[in-house]
Amino acid sequence: MTLPELEKLSNLTLKEEVYRATLPSGLEVSFCPKPGFQKRYACYSTRFGSIDNEFTGSGGESLRVPDGIAHFLEHTLFETPKGNASDLFALNGASNNASTSFTQTTYLFAASDRFWDNLGLLIDFVENPCFQDDKVEKERGIIEQEIKGYDDSPGWVNYRGLLGNLFSEHPVRIDIAGTVETIAEIDTATLQSCYDRFYHPSNMHLFVVGDLDRQELFEFVAERSRAGETLEGELERKYPAESAEVFKAEGEVEMDVAATKFILGFKETGIPLAGEELVRRELLSDLGLDLLFGSSSDLFRELYEKQLVHDGLWSGYDTLGGVAYAMVGGDTSSPDEFPGRLLDGIESRLGEALSRDNFERKKRQFIGDFVRRFSSLEFIAHGFTTYLFRDFDLFSLIDLINGLEREMLEEHLHSLLDPDRHSIFKIIPRSN
Amino acid sequence: MTENNQSALFERFELDGSMSLSVNSNRKLKNIIVKMFVLADLDESYTSRSLVPMVLRRGTTRLPDMQALRRYRESLYGCTLGSSTIKVGEWQAAVFSLDIVNEAFLPGAESLFEKGLELLRELIFDPLVEDGAFSADYVAREKDLLATNIRSHIDNKDEYAVLRCTEEMCAGEPYRRHEMGSLDEIDGIEPGALMDFYRDWSSSSPLALYVCGDVDPEQVREMAAAAFSFERSEPKSLSALPAAVEVGQVREVREQFEVNQAKLVLGFRHGICPGDDAYEALLLLNTILGGFSHSKLFQNVREKASLAYSARSWVERTKGLLYMSCGIATENYEQALEISLAQLDAISEGEISDGEFDASLKTILNQNRMLEDNFPALVASDFIWRLHGGELDLAGLRERLERVSRDEIAAAAATIRHDTTYFLHS
């Protein structure tokens, strides 16, 4: 059979290569050879996550689907006419899993042998849905328990609380799994309409990494995967207009925790959906947050010495569906004093945090972290997929890090950490 | 196994000062992973022993505070340096780890590994000393943090339920002790006494150093010998493996919390250790029972009865315990308990379908092979095997697993005794 020409990406520093091709169906397939590894790892992903709840259906119609449906669909896809897909993987000895995020659903397996049987199984069960009323009912009970488990997790409740505070309309404020009430509305018809649109080959990516022959791999996938029907019109996702202002400045919940947990968050709107600019923004944010709040910063040192923070501060930045948020969190025994000190610290310590020495050392750390992660097949597969969904190639990240300038960072942080766009959410120890 | 095993996972060296060195040289890693285990009994000093690594991470003579340490790590391309305390049966080990980029992948970087190894040495053996003791400030802060960490067990109800089940099941045995220590003991620890404790611990505990990466074992031996060459006392001998404990009537413990989901944890005793005849049968038994999603617990508690999102079992292989757990609605307690116990009974009666047997054997063989690529897990597993007088031999383990019969699995299941039922509910 004729295969589309393989595009080769390589990185000389990392001594790694990735081959990729787009099949006639529109499916993108990538492969990273890893000679000597026992493990072979594949992940099949679609650009469909919890924030995609309003879109144009496969017939061009406008659809609004229940919250939590991407995650529900992930669960129900495992039911195949030949049995549960996890059981079928187990019969081949493979370990498998799946996950749903705000923007992506991924199905994966890891195996040391019977690789082709497992890859065939992965492709078959993801591409051939079989939604049945009784299976949907059964899954509803399981997902209800999953949601209740999350509701008892202080870290998760804190994070969800913050996003609900920052955003008033955008679906990032909705829990990825939905709620017991919203998943009650899900049925086989709504699942099928989401499937038809988001699981089209042109919206998906298959990444394989391990000790395999690349010709054999691309031939196998081209042969096994489906052609994909013709869809009417382009897939359009609709996100409601989101104000630049935060929805609520503060919030708290009582739970069984030993010390108050808090997250300080900042909101951004009008963010690009993909491209190098987006990736640079993410890098600058991560670098800047680490410089300001990481354990090498003067601000952290001050907060730690004044016993305002227990151990470390963690920070993170995420972009999705045209919005973004930065977070810094930790445990404190001075919940009233702490947020103010943290906000003051951002103002007074930003300049010194971004000194040339600090900036260059932190860049060096980011480069080292990036190289170290290439020991992990999982990082390679998920990293490439996530960046590919943002029209960016993971190998280029190292050049992007090297090209970062201090001035860019300063400008970006002043806009990101705008005191007028912050919110705080706390989990406080139960008062009884 | 022959003396000169070509497929041996680690090259072994004995260094001065009762330190063993195990090196796995491979072309897979872009980083070099180093772990140092400092081993002791899980005796009444367990709280001090857990506090020491926390105080050590605060500063060394050369890098006296966390900021200096972190900045130095950043300059070494962000190497990570960690310290933690683990419990292996009735032993307690401090684990110090270093993860550093192999300089072959960083044009211009020099002697990174050597500097990393030296940093690890400083962390463990060259702490900041003030007036002959640990910094009073550091000790006070880390005592606070340790107390908070212990109180925070309750934040994670899954882990908390397992911890409580263990405390109840092993009340009166050293294994009841949590590796992090006890809240009651923290207050009494003083910087001077902690320094005396540290000096004794660091000079007389057996040490095991592991290095994995694209390295030359002989060169690693030289570097490790240079970095860790100092006078140490005769190593303390450790207590023997825990003796078997008789199981009487099943203990039942219930505790109430404001939770959305109840946690059921069942504790069992089996007493089977690595190297025992029934060890491989035990591993297969757990795979059939609750190690994976094809296992009986997942299939019956979750898939058939729709009672839980997670339902699983796991094995503790040094003390000889097995646990089952699931997260359920409070009112489903009786049903979940009955279904869970019935799964183990079924195995002991030989009710293992061809599908279950086949899937479990393939799954465990697959896991075994993939372990070759997972270096932190490989090191942890070898460390435990060495404590049991053997060494990790993945190929040998596979051969033995393939020979296990259904009868042997049923026989192993029949020796497992239900000791404690713990239920955390609303």
Short mmCIF file of C-alpha atoms in Angstrom, two decimals, chain A residues 13-16 34-40 71 75 79 84 86-87 89-96 110-114 137-139 141-146 148-154 256-259 261 290 294-298 300-301 303-311 331 358 361-362 364-365 367-369 371-372 374-375 377 430 432, chain B residues 27-31 57-58 65-68 70-80 99-102 104-107 137 141-142 144-145 148-149 151-157 257-263 292-294 299 302-304 306-309 327-329 332 354-356 358-360 362-367 369-370 372-375:
data_model
loop_
_atom_site.label_atom_id
_atom_site.label_comp_id
_atom_site.label_asym_id
_atom_site.label_seq_id
_atom_site.Cartn_x
_atom_site.Cartn_y
_atom_site.Cartn_z
CA THR A 13 21.06 17.73 21.60
CA LEU A 14 18.57 15.17 22.80
CA LYS A 15 19.66 12.62 20.19
CA GLU A 16 15.98 11.84 19.53
CA LYS A 34 13.42 3.97 21.44
CA PRO A 35 15.77 1.05 20.81
CA GLY A 36 16.50 -1.12 23.84
CA PHE A 37 13.37 -0.29 25.81
CA GLN A 38 11.14 -3.20 26.86
CA LYS A 39 8.14 -0.95 27.15
CA ARG A 40 6.16 0.11 24.09
CA HIS A 71 -15.36 12.15 30.58
CA HIS A 75 -15.76 5.63 30.31
CA GLU A 79 -17.65 -1.22 26.38
CA ASN A 84 -14.72 -4.47 28.16
CA SER A 86 -9.59 -3.19 29.67
CA ASP A 87 -10.32 -6.91 30.01
CA PHE A 89 -5.95 -5.59 27.09
CA ALA A 90 -5.46 -7.72 30.20
CA LEU A 91 -5.80 -10.88 28.11
CA ASN A 92 -2.79 -9.57 26.17
CA GLY A 93 -1.00 -8.72 29.41
CA ALA A 94 -0.99 -4.98 28.65
CA SER A 95 -1.75 -2.24 31.14
CA ASN A 96 -4.11 0.41 29.85
CA ALA A 110 1.85 0.02 27.71
CA ALA A 111 3.08 -3.43 26.76
CA SER A 112 6.33 -5.31 26.44
CA ASP A 113 5.03 -7.90 24.00
CA ARG A 114 1.97 -8.61 21.81
CA GLU A 137 -26.70 3.30 33.33
CA LYS A 138 -23.99 1.13 34.91
CA GLU A 139 -21.31 3.72 34.16
CA GLY A 141 -23.23 4.75 39.12
CA ILE A 142 -19.46 4.37 38.86
CA ILE A 143 -18.90 7.98 37.80
CA GLU A 144 -21.11 9.20 40.66
CA GLN A 145 -18.72 7.49 43.09
CA GLU A 146 -15.76 8.95 41.21
CA LYS A 148 -17.92 11.90 45.30
CA GLY A 149 -14.33 10.77 45.79
CA TYR A 150 -13.10 14.06 44.25
CA ASP A 151 -15.48 16.00 46.49
CA ASP A 152 -13.59 14.65 49.54
CA SER A 153 -10.19 15.67 48.17
CA PRO A 154 -9.18 19.06 49.68
CA ASP A 256 -11.08 17.93 57.50
CA VAL A 257 -7.62 19.41 56.92
CA ALA A 258 -4.77 19.96 59.34
CA ALA A 259 -3.85 23.45 58.08
CA LYS A 261 -4.83 25.42 52.16
CA ASP A 290 9.06 29.76 39.72
CA GLY A 294 10.05 28.92 44.11
CA SER A 295 12.27 27.99 47.04
CA SER A 296 15.23 29.89 45.59
CA SER A 297 13.32 33.19 45.64
CA ASP A 298 13.71 35.96 48.21
CA PHE A 300 9.67 32.57 49.53
CA ARG A 301 12.56 32.97 51.94
CA LEU A 303 7.49 34.13 53.89
CA TYR A 304 9.16 31.00 55.18
CA GLU A 305 11.24 32.81 57.76
CA LYS A 306 8.18 34.70 59.03
CA GLN A 307 6.48 31.29 59.34
CA LEU A 308 3.64 32.34 57.06
CA VAL A 309 4.02 29.30 54.84
CA HIS A 310 4.46 25.74 56.11
CA ASP A 311 6.65 24.06 53.55
CA ASP A 331 -0.48 25.56 53.40
CA ASN A 358 18.37 34.51 38.69
CA ARG A 361 20.10 30.11 36.39
CA LYS A 362 16.40 29.39 36.09
CA ARG A 364 19.45 26.47 32.91
CA GLN A 365 17.17 24.56 35.28
CA ILE A 367 16.73 23.14 30.04
CA GLY A 368 17.96 20.42 32.40
CA ASP A 369 14.40 19.49 33.41
CA VAL A 371 16.31 16.95 28.84
CA ARG A 372 15.80 14.70 31.90
CA PHE A 374 13.18 12.45 27.70
CA SER A 375 14.07 9.36 29.75
CA LEU A 377 8.31 7.27 27.21
CA ARG A 430 -13.48 22.38 60.21
CA ASN A 432 -16.03 21.88 65.42
CA ARG B 27 21.73 3.47 27.36
CA LYS B 28 18.11 4.32 28.07
CA LEU B 29 18.43 7.21 30.47
CA LYS B 30 19.21 10.84 29.67
CA ASN B 31 19.69 11.41 33.38
CA ARG B 57 17.56 19.19 53.66
CA ARG B 58 17.58 22.65 55.30
CA ASP B 65 20.08 27.39 53.81
CA MET B 66 17.38 26.21 51.43
CA GLN B 67 17.84 29.16 49.13
CA ALA B 68 21.55 28.47 48.70
CA ARG B 70 18.19 25.40 45.62
CA ARG B 71 20.26 27.98 43.72
CA TYR B 72 23.15 25.57 43.55
CA ARG B 73 20.83 22.84 42.22
CA GLU B 74 19.53 25.24 39.58
CA SER B 75 23.08 25.91 38.45
CA LEU B 76 23.56 22.12 38.06
CA TYR B 77 20.80 22.19 35.42
CA GLY B 78 18.06 21.75 37.95
CA CYS B 79 19.15 18.46 39.47
CA THR B 80 16.65 17.24 42.02
CA ASP B 99 18.43 12.98 39.71
CA ILE B 100 20.80 14.84 37.40
CA VAL B 101 21.09 15.25 33.62
CA ASN B 102 23.77 13.18 31.97
CA ALA B 104 26.44 13.95 27.34
CA PHE B 105 23.14 15.69 26.47
CA LEU B 106 24.24 19.16 27.52
CA PRO B 107 26.91 20.71 25.35
CA ASP B 137 15.73 27.26 64.24
CA ARG B 141 10.62 24.57 62.00
CA GLU B 142 10.97 21.01 60.82
CA ASP B 144 6.37 21.96 63.24
CA LEU B 145 6.30 20.77 59.67
CA THR B 148 1.59 19.25 60.36
CA ASN B 149 2.46 16.48 57.92
CA ARG B 151 -1.84 15.72 61.19
CA SER B 152 -2.40 16.03 57.42
CA HIS B 153 -2.74 12.27 57.02
CA ILE B 154 -6.43 12.94 57.45
CA ASP B 155 -6.52 15.14 54.32
CA ASN B 156 -6.38 12.04 52.15
CA LYS B 157 -9.11 9.69 53.32
CA PHE B 257 -16.23 11.65 59.46
CA GLU B 258 -18.04 14.22 57.37
CA VAL B 259 -17.37 12.60 54.01
CA ASN B 260 -19.18 12.10 50.72
CA GLN B 261 -17.68 8.68 50.23
CA ALA B 262 -17.01 5.97 52.80
CA LYS B 263 -13.77 3.93 52.75
CA PHE B 292 -5.71 -4.68 38.08
CA SER B 293 -8.94 -3.86 36.31
CA HIS B 294 -9.47 -7.42 35.11
CA GLN B 299 -14.97 -6.79 38.23
CA ARG B 302 -17.20 -2.02 40.51
CA GLU B 303 -18.28 -3.51 37.19
CA LYS B 304 -21.01 -5.93 38.34
CA SER B 306 -21.52 -0.66 40.45
CA LEU B 307 -20.67 0.07 44.12
CA ALA B 308 -17.34 1.84 43.75
CA TYR B 309 -15.05 3.72 41.41
CA GLY B 327 -14.61 3.72 48.24
CA ILE B 328 -18.36 3.25 48.57
CA ALA B 329 -21.61 4.82 49.76
CA ASN B 332 -23.44 -0.31 50.93
CA ASP B 354 -9.02 -19.65 32.38
CA GLY B 355 -9.45 -16.01 31.42
CA GLU B 356 -8.50 -14.74 34.89
CA ASP B 358 -4.27 -16.26 31.65
CA ALA B 359 -4.77 -12.49 31.90
CA SER B 360 -3.12 -12.38 35.33
CA LYS B 362 0.39 -12.24 31.11
CA THR B 363 -0.16 -9.02 33.02
CA ILE B 364 2.38 -9.84 35.70
CA LEU B 365 4.97 -11.01 33.13
CA ASN B 366 4.41 -7.80 31.18
CA GLN B 367 4.84 -5.71 34.34
CA ARG B 369 9.54 -6.94 31.76
CA MET B 370 8.60 -3.29 31.78
CA GLU B 372 13.52 -3.06 33.34
CA ASP B 373 12.79 0.45 32.02
CA ASN B 374 11.57 1.88 35.33
CA PHE B 375 14.75 2.58 37.27
#
